CSV table of C-alpha atoms in Angstrom, one decimal:
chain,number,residue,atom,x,y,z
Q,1,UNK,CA,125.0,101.6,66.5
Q,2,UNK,CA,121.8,103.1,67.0
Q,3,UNK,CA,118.4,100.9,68.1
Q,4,UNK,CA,115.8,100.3,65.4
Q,5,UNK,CA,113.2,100.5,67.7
Q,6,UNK,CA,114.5,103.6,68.7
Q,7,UNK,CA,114.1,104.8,65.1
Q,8,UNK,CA,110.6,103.2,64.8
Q,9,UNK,CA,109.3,105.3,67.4
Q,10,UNK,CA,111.0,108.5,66.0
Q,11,UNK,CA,108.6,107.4,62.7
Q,12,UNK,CA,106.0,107.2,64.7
Q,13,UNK,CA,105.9,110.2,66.4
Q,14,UNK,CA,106.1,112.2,63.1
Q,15,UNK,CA,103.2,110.3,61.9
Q,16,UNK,CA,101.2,111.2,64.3
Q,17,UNK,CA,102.4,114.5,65.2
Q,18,UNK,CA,102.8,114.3,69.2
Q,19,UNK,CA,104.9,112.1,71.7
Q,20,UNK,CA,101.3,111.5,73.7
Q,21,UNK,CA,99.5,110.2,70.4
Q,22,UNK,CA,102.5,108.0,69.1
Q,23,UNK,CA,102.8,106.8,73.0
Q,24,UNK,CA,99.0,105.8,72.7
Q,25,UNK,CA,99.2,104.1,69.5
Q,26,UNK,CA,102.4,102.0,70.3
Q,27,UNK,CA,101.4,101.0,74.3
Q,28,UNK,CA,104.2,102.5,75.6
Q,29,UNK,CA,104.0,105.3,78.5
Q,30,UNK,CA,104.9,108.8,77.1
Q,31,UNK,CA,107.7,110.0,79.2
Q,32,UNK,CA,109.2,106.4,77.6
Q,33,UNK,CA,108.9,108.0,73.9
Q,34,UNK,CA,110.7,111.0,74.9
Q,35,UNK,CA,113.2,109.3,76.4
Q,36,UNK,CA,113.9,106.9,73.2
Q,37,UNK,CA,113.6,110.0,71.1
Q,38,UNK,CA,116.0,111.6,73.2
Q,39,UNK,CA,118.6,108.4,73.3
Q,40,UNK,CA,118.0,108.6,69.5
Q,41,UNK,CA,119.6,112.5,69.2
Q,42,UNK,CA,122.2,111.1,71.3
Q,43,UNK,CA,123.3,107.8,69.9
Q,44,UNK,CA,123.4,110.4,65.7
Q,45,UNK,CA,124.7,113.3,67.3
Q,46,UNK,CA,121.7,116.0,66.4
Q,47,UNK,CA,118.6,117.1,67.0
Q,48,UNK,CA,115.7,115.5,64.7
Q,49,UNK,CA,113.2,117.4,65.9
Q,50,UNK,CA,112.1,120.8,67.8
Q,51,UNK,CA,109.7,120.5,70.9
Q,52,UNK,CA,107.1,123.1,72.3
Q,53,UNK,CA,103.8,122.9,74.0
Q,54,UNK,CA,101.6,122.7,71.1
Q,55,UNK,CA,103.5,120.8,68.2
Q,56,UNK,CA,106.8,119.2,66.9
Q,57,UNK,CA,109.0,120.3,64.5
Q,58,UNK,CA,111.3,118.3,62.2
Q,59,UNK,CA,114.5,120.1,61.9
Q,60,UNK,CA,116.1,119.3,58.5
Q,61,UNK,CA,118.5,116.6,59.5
Q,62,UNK,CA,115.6,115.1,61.0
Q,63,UNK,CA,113.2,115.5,57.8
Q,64,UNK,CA,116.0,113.8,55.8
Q,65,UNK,CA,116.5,111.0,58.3
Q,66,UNK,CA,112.6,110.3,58.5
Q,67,UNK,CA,112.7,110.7,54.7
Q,68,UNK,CA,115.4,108.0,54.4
Q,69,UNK,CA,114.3,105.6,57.1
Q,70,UNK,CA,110.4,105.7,57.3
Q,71,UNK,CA,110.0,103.8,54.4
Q,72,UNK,CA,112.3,100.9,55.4
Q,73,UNK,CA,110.7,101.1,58.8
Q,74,UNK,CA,106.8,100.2,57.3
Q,75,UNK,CA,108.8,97.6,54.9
Q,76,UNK,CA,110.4,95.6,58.3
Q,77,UNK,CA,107.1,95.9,59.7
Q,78,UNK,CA,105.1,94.8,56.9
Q,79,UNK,CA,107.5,91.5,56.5
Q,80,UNK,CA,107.3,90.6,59.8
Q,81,UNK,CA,103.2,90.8,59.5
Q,82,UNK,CA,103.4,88.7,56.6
Q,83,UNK,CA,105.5,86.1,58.1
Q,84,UNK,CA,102.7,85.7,61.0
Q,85,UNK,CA,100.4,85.5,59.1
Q,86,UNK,CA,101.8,82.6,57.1
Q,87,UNK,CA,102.5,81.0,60.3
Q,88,UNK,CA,98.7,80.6,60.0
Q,89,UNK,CA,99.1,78.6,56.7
Q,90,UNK,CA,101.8,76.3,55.3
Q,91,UNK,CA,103.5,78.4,52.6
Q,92,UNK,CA,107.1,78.5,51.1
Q,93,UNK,CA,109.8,76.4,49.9
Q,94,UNK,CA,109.9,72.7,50.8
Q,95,UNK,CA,113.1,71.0,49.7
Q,96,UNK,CA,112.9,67.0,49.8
Q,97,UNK,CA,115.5,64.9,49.0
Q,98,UNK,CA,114.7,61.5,48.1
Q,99,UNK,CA,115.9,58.2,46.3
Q,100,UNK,CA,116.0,58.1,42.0
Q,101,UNK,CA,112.9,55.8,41.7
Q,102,UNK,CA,110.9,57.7,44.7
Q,103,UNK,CA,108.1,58.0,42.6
Q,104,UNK,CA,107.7,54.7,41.3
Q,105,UNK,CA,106.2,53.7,44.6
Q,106,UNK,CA,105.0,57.4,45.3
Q,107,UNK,CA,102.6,58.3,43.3
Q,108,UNK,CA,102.7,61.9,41.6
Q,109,UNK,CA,99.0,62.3,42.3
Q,110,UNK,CA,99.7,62.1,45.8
Q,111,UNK,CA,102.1,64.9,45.1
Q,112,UNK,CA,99.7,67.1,43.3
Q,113,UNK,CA,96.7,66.7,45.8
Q,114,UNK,CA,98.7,68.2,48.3
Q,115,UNK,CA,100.0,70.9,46.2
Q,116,UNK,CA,96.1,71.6,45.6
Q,117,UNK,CA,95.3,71.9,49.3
Q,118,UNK,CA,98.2,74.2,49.6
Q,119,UNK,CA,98.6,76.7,47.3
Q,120,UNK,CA,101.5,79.0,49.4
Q,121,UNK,CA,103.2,76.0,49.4
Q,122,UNK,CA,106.5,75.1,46.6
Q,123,UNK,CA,108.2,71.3,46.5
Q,124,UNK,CA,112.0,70.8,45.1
Q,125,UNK,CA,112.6,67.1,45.2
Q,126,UNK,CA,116.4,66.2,45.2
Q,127,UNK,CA,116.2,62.6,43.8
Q,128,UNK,CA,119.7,60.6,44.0
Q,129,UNK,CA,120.5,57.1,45.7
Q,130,UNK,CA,123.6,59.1,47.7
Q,131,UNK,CA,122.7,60.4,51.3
Q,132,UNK,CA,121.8,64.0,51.5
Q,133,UNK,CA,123.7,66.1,53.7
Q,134,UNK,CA,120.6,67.9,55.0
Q,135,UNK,CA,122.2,71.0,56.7
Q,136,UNK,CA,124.7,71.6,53.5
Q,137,UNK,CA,121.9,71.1,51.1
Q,138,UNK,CA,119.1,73.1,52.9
Q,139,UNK,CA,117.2,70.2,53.2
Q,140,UNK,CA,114.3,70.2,54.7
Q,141,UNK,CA,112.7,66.4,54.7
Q,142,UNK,CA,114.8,63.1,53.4
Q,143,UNK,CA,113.6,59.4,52.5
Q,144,UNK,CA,116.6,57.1,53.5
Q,145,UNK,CA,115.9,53.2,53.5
Q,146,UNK,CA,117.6,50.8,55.2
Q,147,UNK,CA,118.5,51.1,59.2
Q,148,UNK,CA,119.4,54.8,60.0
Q,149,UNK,CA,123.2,55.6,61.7
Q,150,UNK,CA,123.0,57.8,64.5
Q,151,UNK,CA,123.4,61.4,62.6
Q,152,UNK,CA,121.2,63.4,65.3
Q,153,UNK,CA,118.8,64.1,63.3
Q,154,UNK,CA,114.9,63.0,64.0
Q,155,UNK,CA,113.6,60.3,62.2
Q,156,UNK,CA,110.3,58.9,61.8
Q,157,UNK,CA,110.6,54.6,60.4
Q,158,UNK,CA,107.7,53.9,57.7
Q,159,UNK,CA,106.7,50.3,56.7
Q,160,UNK,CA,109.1,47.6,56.6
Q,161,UNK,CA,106.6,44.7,55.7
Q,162,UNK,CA,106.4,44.0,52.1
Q,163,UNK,CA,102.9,43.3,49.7
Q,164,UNK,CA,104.4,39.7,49.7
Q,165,UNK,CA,105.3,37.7,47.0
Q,166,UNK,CA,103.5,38.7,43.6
Q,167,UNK,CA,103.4,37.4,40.1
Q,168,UNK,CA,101.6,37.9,36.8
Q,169,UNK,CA,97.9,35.6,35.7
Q,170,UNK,CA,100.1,34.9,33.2
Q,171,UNK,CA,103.3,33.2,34.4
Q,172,UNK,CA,101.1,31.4,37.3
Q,173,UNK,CA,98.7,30.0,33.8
Q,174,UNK,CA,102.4,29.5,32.5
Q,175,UNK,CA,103.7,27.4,35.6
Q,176,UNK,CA,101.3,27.1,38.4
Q,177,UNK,CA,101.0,28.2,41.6
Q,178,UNK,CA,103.6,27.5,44.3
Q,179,UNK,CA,102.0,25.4,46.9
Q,180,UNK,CA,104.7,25.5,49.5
Q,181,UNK,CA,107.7,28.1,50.5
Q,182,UNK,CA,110.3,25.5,49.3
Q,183,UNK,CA,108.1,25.4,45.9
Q,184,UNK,CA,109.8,28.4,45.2
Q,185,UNK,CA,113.2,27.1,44.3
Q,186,UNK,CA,111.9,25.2,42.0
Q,187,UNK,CA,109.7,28.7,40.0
Q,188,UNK,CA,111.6,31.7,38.2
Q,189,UNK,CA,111.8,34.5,40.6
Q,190,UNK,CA,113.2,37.9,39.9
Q,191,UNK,CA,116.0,39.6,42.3
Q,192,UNK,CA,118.4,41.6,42.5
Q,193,UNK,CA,121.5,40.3,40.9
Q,194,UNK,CA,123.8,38.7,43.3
Q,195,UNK,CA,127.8,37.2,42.7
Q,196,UNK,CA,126.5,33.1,42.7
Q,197,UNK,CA,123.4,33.7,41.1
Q,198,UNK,CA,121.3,32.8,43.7
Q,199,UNK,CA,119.1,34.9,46.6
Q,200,UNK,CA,118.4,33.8,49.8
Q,201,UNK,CA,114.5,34.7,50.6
Q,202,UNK,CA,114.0,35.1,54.3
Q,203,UNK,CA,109.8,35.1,54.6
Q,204,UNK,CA,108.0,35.0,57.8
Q,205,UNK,CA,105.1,32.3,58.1
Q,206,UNK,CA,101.5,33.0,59.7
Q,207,UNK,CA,103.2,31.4,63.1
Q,208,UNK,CA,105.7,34.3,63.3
Q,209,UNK,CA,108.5,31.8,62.5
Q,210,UNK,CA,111.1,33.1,59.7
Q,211,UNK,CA,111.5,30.4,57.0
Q,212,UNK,CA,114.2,30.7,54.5
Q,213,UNK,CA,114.3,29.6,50.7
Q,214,UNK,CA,117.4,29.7,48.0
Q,215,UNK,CA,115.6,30.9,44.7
Q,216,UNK,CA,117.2,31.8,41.2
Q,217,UNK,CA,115.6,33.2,38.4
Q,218,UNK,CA,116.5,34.2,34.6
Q,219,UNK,CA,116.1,37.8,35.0
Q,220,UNK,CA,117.6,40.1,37.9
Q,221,UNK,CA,117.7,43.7,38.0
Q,222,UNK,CA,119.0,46.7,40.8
Q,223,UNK,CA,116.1,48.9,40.9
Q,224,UNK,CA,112.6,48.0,42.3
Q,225,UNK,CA,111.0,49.3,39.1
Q,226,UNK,CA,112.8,46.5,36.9
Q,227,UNK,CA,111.7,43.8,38.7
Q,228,UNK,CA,108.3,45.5,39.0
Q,229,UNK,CA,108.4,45.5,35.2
Q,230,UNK,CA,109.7,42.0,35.3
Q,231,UNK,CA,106.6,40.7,37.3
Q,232,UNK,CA,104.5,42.4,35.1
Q,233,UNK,CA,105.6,41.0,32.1
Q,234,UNK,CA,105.3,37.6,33.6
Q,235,UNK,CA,109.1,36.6,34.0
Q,236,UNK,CA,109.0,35.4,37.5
Q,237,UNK,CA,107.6,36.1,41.4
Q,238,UNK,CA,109.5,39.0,42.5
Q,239,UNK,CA,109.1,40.7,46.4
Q,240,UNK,CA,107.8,44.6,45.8
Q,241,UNK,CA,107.1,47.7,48.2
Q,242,UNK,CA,104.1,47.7,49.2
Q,243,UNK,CA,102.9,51.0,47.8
Q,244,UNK,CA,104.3,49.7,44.3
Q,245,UNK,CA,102.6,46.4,44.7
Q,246,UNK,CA,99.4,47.7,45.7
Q,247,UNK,CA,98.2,49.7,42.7
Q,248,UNK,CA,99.0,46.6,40.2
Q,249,UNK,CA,97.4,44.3,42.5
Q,250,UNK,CA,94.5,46.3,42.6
Q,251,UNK,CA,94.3,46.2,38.8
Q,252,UNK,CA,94.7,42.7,38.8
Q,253,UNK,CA,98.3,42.8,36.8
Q,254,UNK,CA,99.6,41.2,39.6
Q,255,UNK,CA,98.2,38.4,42.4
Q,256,UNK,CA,99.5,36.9,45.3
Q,257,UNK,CA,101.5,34.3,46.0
Q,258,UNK,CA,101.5,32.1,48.9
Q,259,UNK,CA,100.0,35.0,50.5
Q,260,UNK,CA,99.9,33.5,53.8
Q,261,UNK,CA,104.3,34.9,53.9
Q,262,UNK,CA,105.4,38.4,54.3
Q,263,UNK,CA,109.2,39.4,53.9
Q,264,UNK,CA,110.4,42.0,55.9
Q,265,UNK,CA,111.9,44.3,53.6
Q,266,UNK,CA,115.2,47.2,53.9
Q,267,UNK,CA,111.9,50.0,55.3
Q,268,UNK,CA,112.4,53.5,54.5
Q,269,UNK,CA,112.5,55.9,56.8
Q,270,UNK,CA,112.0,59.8,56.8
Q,271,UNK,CA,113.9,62.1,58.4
Q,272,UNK,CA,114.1,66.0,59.2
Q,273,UNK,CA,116.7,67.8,60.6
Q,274,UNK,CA,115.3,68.8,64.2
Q,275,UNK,CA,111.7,69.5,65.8
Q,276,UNK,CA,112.1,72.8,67.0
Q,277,UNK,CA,110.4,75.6,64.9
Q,278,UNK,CA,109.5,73.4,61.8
Q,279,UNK,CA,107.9,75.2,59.4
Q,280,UNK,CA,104.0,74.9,58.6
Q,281,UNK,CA,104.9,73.4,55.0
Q,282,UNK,CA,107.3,70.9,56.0
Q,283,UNK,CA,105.2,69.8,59.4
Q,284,UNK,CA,102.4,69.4,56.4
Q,285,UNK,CA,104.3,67.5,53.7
Q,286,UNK,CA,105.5,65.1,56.6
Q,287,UNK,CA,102.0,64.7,57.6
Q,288,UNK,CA,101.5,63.8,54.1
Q,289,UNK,CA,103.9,61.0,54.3
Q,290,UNK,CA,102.5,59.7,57.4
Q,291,UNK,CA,99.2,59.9,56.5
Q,292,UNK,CA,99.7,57.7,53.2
Q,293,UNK,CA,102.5,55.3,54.5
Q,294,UNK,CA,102.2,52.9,57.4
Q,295,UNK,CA,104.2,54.5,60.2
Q,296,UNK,CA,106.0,54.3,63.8
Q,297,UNK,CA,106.5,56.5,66.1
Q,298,UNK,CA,109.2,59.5,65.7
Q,299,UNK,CA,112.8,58.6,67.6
Q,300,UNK,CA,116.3,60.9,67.2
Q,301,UNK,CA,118.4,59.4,65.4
């Protein structure tokens, strides 16, 4: 099998019509383009080109070999200048795979900001509650919550501390404000559902000490977007991600209560499937992450 450097210096030299000018323009000594010119007759088994003092001559083998391979020569060299030169911007496909609700607690305009500030760069989100087998799927970045099994993978642990406990102005004008953590047994709270019908809330006070309260509740629901909905509609105190509570807090839909407890919540963590030679778009979408999520610092997982 012939070199293609080999035949990229054959190109080269007809282009430019002389070993010394090709030798100048590639930075390579001249006797070394005669001799890969020269390995390059030997390795196809026939002369490509004539030699004299004053110019080169393609023989016709070689015209139809320069014919055929000069074209696929520029095209390997044009990619490769293109791919440096997105190295300098974050560009290409950015496959992220991710749990159903996602965006119910990450908002879409978050999404389309960074879209805006890079326009080379293409998201596919992969949204299912199942664990993503990142090498199988050509994944490039996942959102896993809970703690993360060893997989050898690097991961990087976002917030684990909830908004706290929240409720609607209206249920609290229904039936008051909670005074106390043990208050709480006594309020509708919505959870997920459990076999007895009752929730353990494990809440930790402004002395660091956990405190733990049994509450039930009327309504109970598996995804974090019912009981969001729930809250909202004023049919109990429910615990909510941070980034989920945060907007409807902020739009007063939902207050705090007892704010002085914070649960420490399941945490979701993002992972990628190794440091080395991470592209500019995922290195920039994982930024993104970081930047708008409370973070920790990375560990392999």
């Amino acid at each position: 099998m012939f070199d293609l450097n080999d035949v990229a210096v054959f190109v080269q030299v007809v282009r430019h019509g002389s070993f010394a000018e090709a030798a100048r323009r590639l930075g390579l000594p001249p006797n070394t383009v005669s001799r890969r010119i020269q390995q390059l007759e030997s390795q196809l088994g026939t002369r490509l080109m004539q030699r004299s003092t004053r110019k080169l001559t393609l023989t016709s083998a070689g015209q139809d070999f320069h014919d055929r391979c000069a074209g696929l020569i520029d095209g390997l060299a044009a990619a490769g200048q293109a791919l440096a030169a997105g190295g300098q911007e974050p560009s290409g496909l950015v496959r992220v795979a991710a749990p159903a609700d996602f965006f119910d607690f990450f908002p879409m305009e978050w999404v389309a900001d960074f879209l805006a500030e890079h326009p080379l760069v293409k998201l596919d989100f992969v949204l299912s509650d199942a664990a993503a087998d990142l090498i199988a799927e050509r994944i490039d970045v996942a959102f896993r919550g809970g703690v993360l099994r060893d997989s050898g993978y690097v991961g990087r642990r976002l917030a684990t501390r909830s908004a706290g406990l929240l409720a609607s102005p209206a249920y609290i004008a229904r039936r008051g404000e909670p005074k106390s953590l043990q208050d709480l047994a006594g309020h509708d709270c919505v959870t997920p559902s459990t076999p007895t019908g009752h929730t353990t809330w494990r809440l930790t006070g402004p002395d660091g000490v956990e405190e733990e309260v049994q509450v039930t509740g009327r309504f109970t629901g598996n995804t974090a977007q019912a009981l969001r909905r729930a809250a909202l509609a004023g049919l109990g105190i429910a615990q909510l991600p941070p980034a989920m509570a945060t907007r409807d807090e902020q739009a007063g839909q939902l207050v705090r209560v007892l704010p002085q407890y914070e649960y420490t919540g399941r945490g979701l963590n993002v992972v990628y499937p190794s440091r080395k030679h991470l592209p500019l778009a995922v290195s920039a979408f994982i930024g993104l992450v970081m930047g708008k999520l409370v973070t920790a610092s990375p560990t392999v997982l």
